[in-house]
PDB file of C-alpha atoms in Angstrom:
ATOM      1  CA  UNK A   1      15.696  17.032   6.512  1.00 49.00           C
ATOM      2  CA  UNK A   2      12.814  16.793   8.752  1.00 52.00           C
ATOM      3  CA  UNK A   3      10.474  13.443   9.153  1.00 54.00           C
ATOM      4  CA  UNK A   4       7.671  13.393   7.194  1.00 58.00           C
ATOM      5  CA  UNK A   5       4.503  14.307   8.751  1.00 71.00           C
ATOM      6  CA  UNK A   6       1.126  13.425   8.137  1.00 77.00           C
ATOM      7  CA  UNK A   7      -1.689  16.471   7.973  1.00 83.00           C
ATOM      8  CA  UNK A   8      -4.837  16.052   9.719  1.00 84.00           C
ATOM      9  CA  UNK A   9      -6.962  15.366   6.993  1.00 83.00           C
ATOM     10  CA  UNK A  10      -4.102  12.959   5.364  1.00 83.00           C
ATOM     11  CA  UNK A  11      -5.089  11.090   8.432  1.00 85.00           C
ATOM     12  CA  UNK A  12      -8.619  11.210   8.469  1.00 84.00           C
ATOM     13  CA  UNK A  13      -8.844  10.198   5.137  1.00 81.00           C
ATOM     14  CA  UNK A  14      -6.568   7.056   5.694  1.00 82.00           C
ATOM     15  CA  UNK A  15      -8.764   6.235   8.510  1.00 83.00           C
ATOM     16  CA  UNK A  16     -11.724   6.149   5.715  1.00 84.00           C
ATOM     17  CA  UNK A  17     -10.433   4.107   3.476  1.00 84.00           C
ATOM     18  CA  UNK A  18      -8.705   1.442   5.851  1.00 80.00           C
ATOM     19  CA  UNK A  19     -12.455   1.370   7.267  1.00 80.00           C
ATOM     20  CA  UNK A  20     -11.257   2.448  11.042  1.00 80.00           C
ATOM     21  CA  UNK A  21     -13.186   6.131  10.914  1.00 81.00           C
ATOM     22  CA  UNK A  22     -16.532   6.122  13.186  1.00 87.00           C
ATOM     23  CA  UNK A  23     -19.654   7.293  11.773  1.00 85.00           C
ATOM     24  CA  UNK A  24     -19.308  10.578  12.326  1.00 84.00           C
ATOM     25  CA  UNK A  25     -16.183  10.976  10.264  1.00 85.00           C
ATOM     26  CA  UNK A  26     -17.403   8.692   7.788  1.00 84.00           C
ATOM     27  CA  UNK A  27     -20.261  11.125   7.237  1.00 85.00           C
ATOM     28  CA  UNK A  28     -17.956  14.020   7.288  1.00 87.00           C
ATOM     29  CA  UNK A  29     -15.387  12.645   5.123  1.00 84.00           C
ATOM     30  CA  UNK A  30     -18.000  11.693   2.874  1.00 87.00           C
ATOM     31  CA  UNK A  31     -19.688  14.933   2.525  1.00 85.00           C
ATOM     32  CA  UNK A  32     -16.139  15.887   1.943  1.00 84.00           C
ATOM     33  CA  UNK A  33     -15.434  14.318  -0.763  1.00 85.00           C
ATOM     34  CA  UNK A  34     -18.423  15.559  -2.334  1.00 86.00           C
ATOM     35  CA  UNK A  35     -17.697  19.174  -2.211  1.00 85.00           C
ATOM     36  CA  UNK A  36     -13.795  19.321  -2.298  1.00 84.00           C
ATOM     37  CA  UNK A  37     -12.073  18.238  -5.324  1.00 82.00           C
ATOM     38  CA  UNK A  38      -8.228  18.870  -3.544  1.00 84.00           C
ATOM     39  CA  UNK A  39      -9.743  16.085  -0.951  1.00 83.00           C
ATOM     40  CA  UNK A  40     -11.220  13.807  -3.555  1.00 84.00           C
ATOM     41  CA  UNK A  41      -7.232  14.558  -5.009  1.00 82.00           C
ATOM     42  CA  UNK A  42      -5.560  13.429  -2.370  1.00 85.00           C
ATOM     43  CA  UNK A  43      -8.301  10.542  -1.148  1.00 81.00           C
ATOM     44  CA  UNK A  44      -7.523   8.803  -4.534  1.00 82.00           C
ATOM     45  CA  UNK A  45      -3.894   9.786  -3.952  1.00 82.00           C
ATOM     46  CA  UNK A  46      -3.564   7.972  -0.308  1.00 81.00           C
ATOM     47  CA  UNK A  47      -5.798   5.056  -1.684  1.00 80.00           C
ATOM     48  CA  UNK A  48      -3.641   4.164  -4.567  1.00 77.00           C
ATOM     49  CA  UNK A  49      -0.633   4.567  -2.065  1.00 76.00           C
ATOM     50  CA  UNK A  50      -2.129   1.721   0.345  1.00 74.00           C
ATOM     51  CA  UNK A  51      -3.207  -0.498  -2.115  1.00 74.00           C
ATOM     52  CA  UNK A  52       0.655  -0.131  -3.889  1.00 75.00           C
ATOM     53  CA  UNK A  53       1.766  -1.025  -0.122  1.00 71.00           C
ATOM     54  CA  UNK A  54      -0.349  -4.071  -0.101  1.00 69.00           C
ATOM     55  CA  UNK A  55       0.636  -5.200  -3.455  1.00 69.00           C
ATOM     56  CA  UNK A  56       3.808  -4.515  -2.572  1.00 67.00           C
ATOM     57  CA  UNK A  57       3.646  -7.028   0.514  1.00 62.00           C
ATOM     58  CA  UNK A  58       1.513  -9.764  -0.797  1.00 65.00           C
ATOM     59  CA  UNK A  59       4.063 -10.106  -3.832  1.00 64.00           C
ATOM     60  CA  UNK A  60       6.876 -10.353  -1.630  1.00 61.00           C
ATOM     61  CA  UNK A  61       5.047 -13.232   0.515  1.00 56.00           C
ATOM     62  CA  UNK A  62       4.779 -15.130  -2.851  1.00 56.00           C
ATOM     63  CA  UNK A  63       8.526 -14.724  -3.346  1.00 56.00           C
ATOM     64  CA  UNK A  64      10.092 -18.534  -3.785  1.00 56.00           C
ATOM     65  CA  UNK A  65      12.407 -19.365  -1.155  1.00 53.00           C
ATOM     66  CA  UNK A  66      15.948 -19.562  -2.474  1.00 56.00           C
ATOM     67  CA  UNK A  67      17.393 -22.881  -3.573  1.00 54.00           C
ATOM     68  CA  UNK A  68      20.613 -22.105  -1.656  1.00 57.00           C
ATOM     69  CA  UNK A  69      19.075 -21.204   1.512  1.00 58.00           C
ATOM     70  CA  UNK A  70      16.963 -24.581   1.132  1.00 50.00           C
ATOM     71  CA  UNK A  71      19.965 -27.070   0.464  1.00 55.00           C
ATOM     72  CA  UNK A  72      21.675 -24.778   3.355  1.00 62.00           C
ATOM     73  CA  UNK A  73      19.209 -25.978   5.853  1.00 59.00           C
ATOM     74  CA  UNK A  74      18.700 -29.368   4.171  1.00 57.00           C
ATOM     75  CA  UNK A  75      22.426 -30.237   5.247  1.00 61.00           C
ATOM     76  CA  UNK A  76      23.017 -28.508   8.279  1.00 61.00           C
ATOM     77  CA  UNK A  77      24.790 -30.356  11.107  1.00 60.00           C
ATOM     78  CA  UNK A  78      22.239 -31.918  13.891  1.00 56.00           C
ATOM     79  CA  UNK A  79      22.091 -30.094  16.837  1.00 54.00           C
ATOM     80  CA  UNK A  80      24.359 -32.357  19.658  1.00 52.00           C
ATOM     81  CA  UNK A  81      21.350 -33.718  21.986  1.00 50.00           C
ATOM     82  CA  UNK A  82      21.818 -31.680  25.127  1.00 48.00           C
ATOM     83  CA  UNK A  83      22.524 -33.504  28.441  1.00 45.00           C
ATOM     84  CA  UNK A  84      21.167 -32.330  31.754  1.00 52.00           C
ATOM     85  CA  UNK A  85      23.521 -32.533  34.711  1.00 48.00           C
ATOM     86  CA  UNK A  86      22.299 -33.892  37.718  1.00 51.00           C
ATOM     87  CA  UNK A  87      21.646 -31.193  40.442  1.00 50.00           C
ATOM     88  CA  UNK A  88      22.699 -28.330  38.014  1.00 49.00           C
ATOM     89  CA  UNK A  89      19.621 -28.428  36.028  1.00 50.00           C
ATOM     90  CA  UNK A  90      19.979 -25.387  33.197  1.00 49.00           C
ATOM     91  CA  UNK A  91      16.752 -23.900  32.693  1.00 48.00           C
ATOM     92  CA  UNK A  92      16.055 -23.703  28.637  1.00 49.00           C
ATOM     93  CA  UNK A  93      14.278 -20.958  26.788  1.00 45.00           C
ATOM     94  CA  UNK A  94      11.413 -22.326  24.406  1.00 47.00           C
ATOM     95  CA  UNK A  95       9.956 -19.758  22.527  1.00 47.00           C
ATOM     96  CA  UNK A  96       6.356 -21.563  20.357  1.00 54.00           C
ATOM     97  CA  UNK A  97       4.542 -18.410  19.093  1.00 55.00           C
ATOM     98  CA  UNK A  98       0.756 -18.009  20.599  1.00 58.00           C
ATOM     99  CA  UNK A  99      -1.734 -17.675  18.121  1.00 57.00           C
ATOM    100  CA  UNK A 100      -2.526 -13.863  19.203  1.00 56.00           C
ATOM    101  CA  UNK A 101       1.442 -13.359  18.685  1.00 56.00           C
ATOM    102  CA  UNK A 102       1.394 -14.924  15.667  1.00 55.00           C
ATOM    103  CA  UNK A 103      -1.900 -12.476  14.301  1.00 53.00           C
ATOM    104  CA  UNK A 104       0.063  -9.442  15.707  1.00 55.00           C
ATOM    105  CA  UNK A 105       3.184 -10.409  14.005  1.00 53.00           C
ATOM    106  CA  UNK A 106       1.178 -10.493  10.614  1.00 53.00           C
ATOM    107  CA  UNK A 107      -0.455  -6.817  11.343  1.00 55.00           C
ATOM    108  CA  UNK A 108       3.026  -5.547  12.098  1.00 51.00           C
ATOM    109  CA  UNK A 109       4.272  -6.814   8.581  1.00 54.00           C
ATOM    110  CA  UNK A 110       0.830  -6.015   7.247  1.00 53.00           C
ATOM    111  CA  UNK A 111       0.906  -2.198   8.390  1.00 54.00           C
ATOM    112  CA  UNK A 112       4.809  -2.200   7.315  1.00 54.00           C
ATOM    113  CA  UNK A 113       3.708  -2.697   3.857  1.00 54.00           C
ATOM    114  CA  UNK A 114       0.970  -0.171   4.130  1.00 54.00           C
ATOM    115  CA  UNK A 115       3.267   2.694   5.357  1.00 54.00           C
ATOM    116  CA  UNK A 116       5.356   1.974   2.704  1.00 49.00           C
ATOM    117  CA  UNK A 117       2.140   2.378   0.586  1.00 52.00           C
ATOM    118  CA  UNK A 118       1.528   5.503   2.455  1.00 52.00           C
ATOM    119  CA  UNK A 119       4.499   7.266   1.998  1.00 51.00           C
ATOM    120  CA  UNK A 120       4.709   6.377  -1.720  1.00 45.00           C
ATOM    121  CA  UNK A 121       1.030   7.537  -1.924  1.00 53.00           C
ATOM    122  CA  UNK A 122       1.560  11.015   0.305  1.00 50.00           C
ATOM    123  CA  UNK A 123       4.772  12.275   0.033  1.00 48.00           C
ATOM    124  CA  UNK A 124       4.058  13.176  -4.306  1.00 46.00           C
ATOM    125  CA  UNK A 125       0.201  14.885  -2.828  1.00 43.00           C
ATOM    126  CA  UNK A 126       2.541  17.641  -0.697  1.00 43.00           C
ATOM    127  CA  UNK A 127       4.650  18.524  -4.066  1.00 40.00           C
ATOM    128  CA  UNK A 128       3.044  17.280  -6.675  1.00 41.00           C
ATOM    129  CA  UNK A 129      -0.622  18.584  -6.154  1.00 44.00           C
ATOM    130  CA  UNK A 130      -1.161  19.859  -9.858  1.00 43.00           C
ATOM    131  CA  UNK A 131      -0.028  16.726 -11.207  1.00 37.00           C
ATOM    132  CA  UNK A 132      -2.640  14.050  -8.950  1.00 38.00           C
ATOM    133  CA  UNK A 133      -5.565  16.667  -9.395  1.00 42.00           C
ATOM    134  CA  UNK A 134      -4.786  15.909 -13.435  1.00 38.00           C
ATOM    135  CA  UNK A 135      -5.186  12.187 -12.948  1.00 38.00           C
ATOM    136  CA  UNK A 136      -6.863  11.542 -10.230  1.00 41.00           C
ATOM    137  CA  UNK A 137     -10.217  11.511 -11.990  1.00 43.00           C
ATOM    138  CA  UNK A 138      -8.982   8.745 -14.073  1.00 40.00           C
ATOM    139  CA  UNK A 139      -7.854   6.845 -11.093  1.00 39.00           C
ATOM    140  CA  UNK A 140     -10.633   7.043  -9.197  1.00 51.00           C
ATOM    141  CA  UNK A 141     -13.733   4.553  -9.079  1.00 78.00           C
ATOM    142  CA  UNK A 142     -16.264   6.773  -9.928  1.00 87.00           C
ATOM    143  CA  UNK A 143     -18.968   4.315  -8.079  1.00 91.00           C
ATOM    144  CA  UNK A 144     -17.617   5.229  -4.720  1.00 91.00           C
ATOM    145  CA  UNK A 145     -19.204   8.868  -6.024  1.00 92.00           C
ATOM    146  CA  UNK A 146     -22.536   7.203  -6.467  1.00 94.00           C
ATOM    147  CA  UNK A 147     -22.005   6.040  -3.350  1.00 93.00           C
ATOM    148  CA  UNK A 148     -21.011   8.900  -1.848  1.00 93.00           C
ATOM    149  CA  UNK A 149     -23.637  10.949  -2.915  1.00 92.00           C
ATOM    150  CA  UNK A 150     -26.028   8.626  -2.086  1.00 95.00           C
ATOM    151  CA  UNK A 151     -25.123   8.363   1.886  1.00 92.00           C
ATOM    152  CA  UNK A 152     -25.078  12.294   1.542  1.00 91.00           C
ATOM    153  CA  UNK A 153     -28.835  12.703   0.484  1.00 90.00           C
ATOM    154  CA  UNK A 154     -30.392   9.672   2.177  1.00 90.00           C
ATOM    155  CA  UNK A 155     -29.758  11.600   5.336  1.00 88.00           C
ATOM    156  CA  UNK A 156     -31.801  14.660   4.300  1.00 85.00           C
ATOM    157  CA  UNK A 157     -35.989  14.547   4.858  1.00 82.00           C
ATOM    158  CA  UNK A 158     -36.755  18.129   3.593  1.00 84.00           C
ATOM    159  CA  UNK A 159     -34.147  18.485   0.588  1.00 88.00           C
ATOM    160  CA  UNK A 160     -34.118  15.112  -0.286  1.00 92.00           C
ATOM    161  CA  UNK A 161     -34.460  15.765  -4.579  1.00 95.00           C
ATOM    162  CA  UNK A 162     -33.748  19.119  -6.266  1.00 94.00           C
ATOM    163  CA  UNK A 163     -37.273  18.576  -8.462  1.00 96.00           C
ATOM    164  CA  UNK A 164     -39.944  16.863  -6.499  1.00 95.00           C
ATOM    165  CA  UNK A 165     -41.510  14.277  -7.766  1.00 96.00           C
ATOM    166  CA  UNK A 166     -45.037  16.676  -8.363  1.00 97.00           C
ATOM    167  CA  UNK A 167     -43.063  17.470 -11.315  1.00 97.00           C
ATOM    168  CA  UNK A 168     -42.419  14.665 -13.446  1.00 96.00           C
ATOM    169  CA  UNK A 169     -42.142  16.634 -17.167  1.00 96.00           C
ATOM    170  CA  UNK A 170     -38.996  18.881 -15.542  1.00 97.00           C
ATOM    171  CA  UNK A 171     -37.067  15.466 -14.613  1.00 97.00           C
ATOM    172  CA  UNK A 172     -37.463  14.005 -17.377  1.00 97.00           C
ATOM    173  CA  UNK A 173     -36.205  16.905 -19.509  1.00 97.00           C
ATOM    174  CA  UNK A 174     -33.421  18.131 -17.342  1.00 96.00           C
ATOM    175  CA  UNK A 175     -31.926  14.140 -16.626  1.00 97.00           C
ATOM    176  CA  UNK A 176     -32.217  13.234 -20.325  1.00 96.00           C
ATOM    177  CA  UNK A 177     -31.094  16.380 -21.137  1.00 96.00           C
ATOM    178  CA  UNK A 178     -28.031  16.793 -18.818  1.00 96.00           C
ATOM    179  CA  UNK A 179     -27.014  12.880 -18.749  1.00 95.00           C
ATOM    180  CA  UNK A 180     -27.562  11.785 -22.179  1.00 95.00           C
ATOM    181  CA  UNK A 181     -29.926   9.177 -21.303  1.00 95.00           C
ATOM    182  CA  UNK A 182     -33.600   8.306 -22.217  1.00 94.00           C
ATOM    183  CA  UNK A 183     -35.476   6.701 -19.266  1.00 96.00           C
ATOM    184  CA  UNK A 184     -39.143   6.107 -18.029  1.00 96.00           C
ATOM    185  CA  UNK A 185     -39.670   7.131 -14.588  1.00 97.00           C
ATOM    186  CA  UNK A 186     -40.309   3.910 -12.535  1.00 97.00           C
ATOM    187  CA  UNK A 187     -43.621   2.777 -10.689  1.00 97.00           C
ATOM    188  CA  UNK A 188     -41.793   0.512  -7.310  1.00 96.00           C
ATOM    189  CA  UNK A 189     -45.383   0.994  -5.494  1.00 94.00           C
ATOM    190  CA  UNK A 190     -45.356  -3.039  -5.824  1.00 93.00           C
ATOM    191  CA  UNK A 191     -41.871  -3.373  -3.445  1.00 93.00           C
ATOM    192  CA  UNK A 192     -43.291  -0.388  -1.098  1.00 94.00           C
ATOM    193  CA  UNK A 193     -41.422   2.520  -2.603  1.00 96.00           C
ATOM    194  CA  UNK A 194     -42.255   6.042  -3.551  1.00 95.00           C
ATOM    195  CA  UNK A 195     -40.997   7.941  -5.494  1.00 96.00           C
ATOM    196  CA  UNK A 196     -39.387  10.859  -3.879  1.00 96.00           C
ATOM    197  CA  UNK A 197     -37.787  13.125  -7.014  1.00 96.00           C
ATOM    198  CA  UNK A 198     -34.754  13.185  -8.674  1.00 97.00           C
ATOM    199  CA  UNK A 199     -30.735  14.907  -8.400  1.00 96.00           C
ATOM    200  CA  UNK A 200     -27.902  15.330 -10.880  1.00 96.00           C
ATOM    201  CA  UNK A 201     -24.760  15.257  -9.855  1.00 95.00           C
ATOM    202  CA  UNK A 202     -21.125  14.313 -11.534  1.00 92.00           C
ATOM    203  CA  UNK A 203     -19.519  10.874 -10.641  1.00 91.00           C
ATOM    204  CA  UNK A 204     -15.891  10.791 -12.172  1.00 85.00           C
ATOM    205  CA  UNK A 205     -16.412  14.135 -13.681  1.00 86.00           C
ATOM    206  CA  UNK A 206     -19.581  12.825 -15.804  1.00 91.00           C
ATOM    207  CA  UNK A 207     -23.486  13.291 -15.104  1.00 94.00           C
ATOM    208  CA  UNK A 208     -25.172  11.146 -13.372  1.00 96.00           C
ATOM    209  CA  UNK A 209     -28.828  11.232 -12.499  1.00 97.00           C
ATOM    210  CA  UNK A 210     -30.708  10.211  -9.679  1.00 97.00           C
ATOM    211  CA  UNK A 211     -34.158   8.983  -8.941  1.00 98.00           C
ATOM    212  CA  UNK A 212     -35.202   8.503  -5.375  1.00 97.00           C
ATOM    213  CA  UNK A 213     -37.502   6.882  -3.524  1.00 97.00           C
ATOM    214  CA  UNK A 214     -38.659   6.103   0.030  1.00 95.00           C
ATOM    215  CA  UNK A 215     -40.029   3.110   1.805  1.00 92.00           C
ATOM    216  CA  UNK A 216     -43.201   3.274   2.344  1.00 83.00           C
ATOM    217  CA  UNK A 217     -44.663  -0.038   3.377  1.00 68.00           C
ATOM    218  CA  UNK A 218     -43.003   0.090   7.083  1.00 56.00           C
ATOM    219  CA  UNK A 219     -39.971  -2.312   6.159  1.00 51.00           C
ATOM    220  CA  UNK A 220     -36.633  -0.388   7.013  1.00 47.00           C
ATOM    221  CA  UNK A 221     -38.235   3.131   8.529  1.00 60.00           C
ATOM    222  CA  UNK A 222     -38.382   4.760   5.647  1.00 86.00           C
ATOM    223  CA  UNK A 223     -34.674   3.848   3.896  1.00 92.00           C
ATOM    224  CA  UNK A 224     -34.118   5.471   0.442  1.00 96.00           C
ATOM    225  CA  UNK A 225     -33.595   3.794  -2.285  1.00 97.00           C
ATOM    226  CA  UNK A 226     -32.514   5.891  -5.444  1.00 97.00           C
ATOM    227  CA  UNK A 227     -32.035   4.544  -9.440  1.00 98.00           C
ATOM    228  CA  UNK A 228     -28.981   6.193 -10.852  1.00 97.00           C
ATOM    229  CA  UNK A 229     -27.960   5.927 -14.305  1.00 97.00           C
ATOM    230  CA  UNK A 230     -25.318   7.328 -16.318  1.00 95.00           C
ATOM    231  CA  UNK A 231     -23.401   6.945 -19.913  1.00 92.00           C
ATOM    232  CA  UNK A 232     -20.256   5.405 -17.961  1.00 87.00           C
ATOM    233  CA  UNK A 233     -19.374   1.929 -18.395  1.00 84.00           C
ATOM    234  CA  UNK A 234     -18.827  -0.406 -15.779  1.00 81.00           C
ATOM    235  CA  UNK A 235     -14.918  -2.064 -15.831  1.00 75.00           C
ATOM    236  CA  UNK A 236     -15.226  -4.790 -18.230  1.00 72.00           C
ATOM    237  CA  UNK A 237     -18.692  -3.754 -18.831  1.00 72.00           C
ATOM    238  CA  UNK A 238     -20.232  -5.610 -16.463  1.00 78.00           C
ATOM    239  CA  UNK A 239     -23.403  -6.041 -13.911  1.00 84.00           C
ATOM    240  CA  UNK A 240     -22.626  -5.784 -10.025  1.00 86.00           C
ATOM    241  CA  UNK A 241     -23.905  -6.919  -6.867  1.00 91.00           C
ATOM    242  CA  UNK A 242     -22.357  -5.568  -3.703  1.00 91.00           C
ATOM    243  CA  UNK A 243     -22.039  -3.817  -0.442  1.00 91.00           C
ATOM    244  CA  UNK A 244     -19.567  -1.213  -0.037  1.00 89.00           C
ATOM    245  CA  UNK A 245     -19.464   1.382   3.346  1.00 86.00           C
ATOM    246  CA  UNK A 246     -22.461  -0.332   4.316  1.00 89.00           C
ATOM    247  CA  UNK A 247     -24.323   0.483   1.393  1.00 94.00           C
ATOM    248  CA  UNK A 248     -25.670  -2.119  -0.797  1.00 94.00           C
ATOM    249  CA  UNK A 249     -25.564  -1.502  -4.849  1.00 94.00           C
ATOM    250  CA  UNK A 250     -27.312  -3.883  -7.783  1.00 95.00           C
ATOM    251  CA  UNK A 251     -26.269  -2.647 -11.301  1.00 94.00           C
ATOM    252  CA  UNK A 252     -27.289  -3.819 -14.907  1.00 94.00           C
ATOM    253  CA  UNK A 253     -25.679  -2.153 -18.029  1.00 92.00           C
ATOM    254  CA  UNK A 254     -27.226  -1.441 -21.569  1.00 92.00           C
ATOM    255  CA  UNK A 255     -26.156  -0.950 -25.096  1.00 89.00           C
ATOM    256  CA  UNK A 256     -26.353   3.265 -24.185  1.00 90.00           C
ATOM    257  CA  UNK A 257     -26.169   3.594 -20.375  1.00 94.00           C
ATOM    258  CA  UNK A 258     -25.773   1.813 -16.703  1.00 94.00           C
ATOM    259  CA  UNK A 259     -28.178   1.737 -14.514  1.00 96.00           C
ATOM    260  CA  UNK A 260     -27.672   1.366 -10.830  1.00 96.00           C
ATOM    261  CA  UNK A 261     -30.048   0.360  -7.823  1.00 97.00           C
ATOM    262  CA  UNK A 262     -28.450   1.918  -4.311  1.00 97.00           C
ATOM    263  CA  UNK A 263     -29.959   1.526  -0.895  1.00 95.00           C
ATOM    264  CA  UNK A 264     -29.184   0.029   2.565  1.00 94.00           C
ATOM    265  CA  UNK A 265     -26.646  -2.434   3.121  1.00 92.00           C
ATOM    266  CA  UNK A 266     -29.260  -4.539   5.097  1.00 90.00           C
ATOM    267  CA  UNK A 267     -32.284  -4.269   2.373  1.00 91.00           C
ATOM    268  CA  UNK A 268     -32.460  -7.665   1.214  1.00 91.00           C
ATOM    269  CA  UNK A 269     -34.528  -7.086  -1.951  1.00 93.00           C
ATOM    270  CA  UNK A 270     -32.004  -4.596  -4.036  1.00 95.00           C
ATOM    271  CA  UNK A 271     -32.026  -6.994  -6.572  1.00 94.00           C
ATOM    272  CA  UNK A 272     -35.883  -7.651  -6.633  1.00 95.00           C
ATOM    273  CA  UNK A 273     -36.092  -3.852  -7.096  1.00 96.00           C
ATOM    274  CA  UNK A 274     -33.212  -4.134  -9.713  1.00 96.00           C
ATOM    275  CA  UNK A 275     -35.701  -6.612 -11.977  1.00 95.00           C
ATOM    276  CA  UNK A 276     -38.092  -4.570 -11.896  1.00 96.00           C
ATOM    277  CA  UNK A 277     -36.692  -1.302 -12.465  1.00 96.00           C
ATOM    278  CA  UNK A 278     -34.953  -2.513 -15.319  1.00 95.00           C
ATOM    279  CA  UNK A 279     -38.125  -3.644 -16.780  1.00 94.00           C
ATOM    280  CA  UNK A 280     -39.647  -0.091 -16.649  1.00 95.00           C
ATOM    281  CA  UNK A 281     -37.270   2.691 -17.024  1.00 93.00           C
TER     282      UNK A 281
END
C-alpha cells in the first residue's frame, strides 16, 4: 500500500490555517473558500485534523509521570566519581541543550502531533467526501465566513455592494427580507464613514447581510468597514472582540439577531464604531 500523499490544495489549505501561506494565497484561498463548498469541506476537514493533533499532544504533555519510574530514579545507584589519569587525560562528552536546540526539539514534537492531526484529519476527506460535506457545516465557525467574505469585497472599488447605497428602500427590503432581521441603516458620518451599500451572502449555510462603508475622513486610505448581522447565535451567546487573519471584528448580540462590526486589523476604533452602530440600527 502506497504512502499517503498530500494533494496540492490539501497543502495549501494547511498552509492557511497554520498561518504560513503569503498574501497571495491567503487571498486565493480565501476567495476559495467562498465559492467552493468541496474546499470549504475539506478546509474544516484538515482544521479539525490539526487541532485533534494538538489536543492530542498537549494532553500527553500533561500526562503524570509514573510513580515507578520516579522511585526508580529516586534510588538509583550514584554514579562512581570518575578519576582522571595523569597524562592519559579521556576527553568526556557533555551534551547541555542550547536554547535554539531546545525550541527546535519542541517544533519537532509540536509538528509530530500535528501530522498525526493531519493524517487523522485527511486520510477520511479522500474516502469519505460525502460524509464531511454532511457535517462540515456544523463543524465549521461560521465567523471565519464573515470574515472571509469580508477580505473578499474590501478589495473591490467598483463592485464593492450588490445595491448601492442610492437605494436605501431595496436594502432594506431585500436584507430584512432574506435574513430575518429588522434593522435601521446606520449614519457613521461622526467616525468618518460612508456608507457604501449593502451584500447578502450565507455564513454557515444561513443569511447574512452586509452593510458597508468606507473611510472617508483620510484615516486608513479608505479601509472598509461593513455591519453584518444575522439570526445566528454566537457560542455561548456571547459579545466578541478580536483579530483574526489580520482582520479585526467587535460583535454585540440581541434578543433576535447578532450584529457584527468588521474592518482592519489595525483600526483602533472598531469598538467606538460598535457603540454607535448598535445605538442606531
Amino acid at each position: 500500500m502506497g504512502a499517503f500523499k498530500p494533494s496540492p490544495l490539501e497543502l495549501q489549505l494547511s498552509a492557511y490555517i497554520d498561518g504560513q501561506a503569503n498574501e497571495r494565497d491567503r487571498q486565493d484561498v480565501e476567495e476559495l473558500l467562498v465559492n467552493d463548498p468541496q474546499a470549504r469541506a475539506l478546509h474544516d476537514a484538515l482544521k479539525h485534523g490539526a487541532e485533534t493533533g494538538r489536543r492530542a499532544f498537549e494532553d500527553m504533555l500533561k500526562e503524570p509521570v509514573p510513580l515507578d519510574l520516579v522511585r526508580a530514579i529516586r534510588n538509583a545507584a550514584l554514579p562512581r566519581k570518575a578519576i582522571r589519569l595523569p597524562h592519559a587525560p579521556h576527553p568526556t562528552l557533555s551534551f547541555k541543550p542550547s536554547g535554539p536546540q531546545i525550541a527546535a526539539a519542541c517544533l519537532v514534537l509540536f509538528l509530530l502531533g500535528g501530522g498525526i492531526g493531519y493524517l487523522v484529519g485527511a486520510r477520511p476527506v479522500a474516502s469519505e467526501t460525502a460524509l464531511i460535506s454532511a457535517t462540515a457545516a456544523n463543524s465549521r465557525d461560521w465567523v471565519d465566513d464573515v470574515i472571509a467574505h469580508y477580505r473578499l469585497y474590501a478589495r473591490q472599488t467598483n463592485h464593492l455592494a450588490e445595491i448601492p447605497a442610492e437605494r436605501p428602500a431595496d436594502i432594506l427590503e431585500w436584507l430584512t427580507t432574506n435574513t430575518g432581521v429588522g434593522f435601521r441603516i446606520p449614519d457613521l458620518s461622526d467616525s468618518g464613514l460612508t456608507f457604501q451599500g449593502a451584500r447578502l451572502f450565507p455564513a454557515g449555510d444561513v443569511p447574512v447581510g452586509q452593510l458597508l462603508y468606507r473611510r472617508t475622513d483620510g484615516d486608513g486610505d479608505g479601509d472598509v468597514v461593513a455591519i453584518s448581522f444575522t439570526k445566528t447565535r454566537l457560542e455561548g451567546n456571547r459579545s466578541i472582540e478580536e483579530i483574526r487573519n489580520d482582520t479585526g471584528l467587535v460583535s454585540w448580540v440581541t434578543p433576535l439577531a447578532t450584529y457584527m462590526v468588521v474592518g482592519p486589523s489595525s483600526a483602533a476604533d472598531l469598538d467606538d464604531i460598535a457603540a454607535k452602530a448598535a445605538g442606531l440600527i
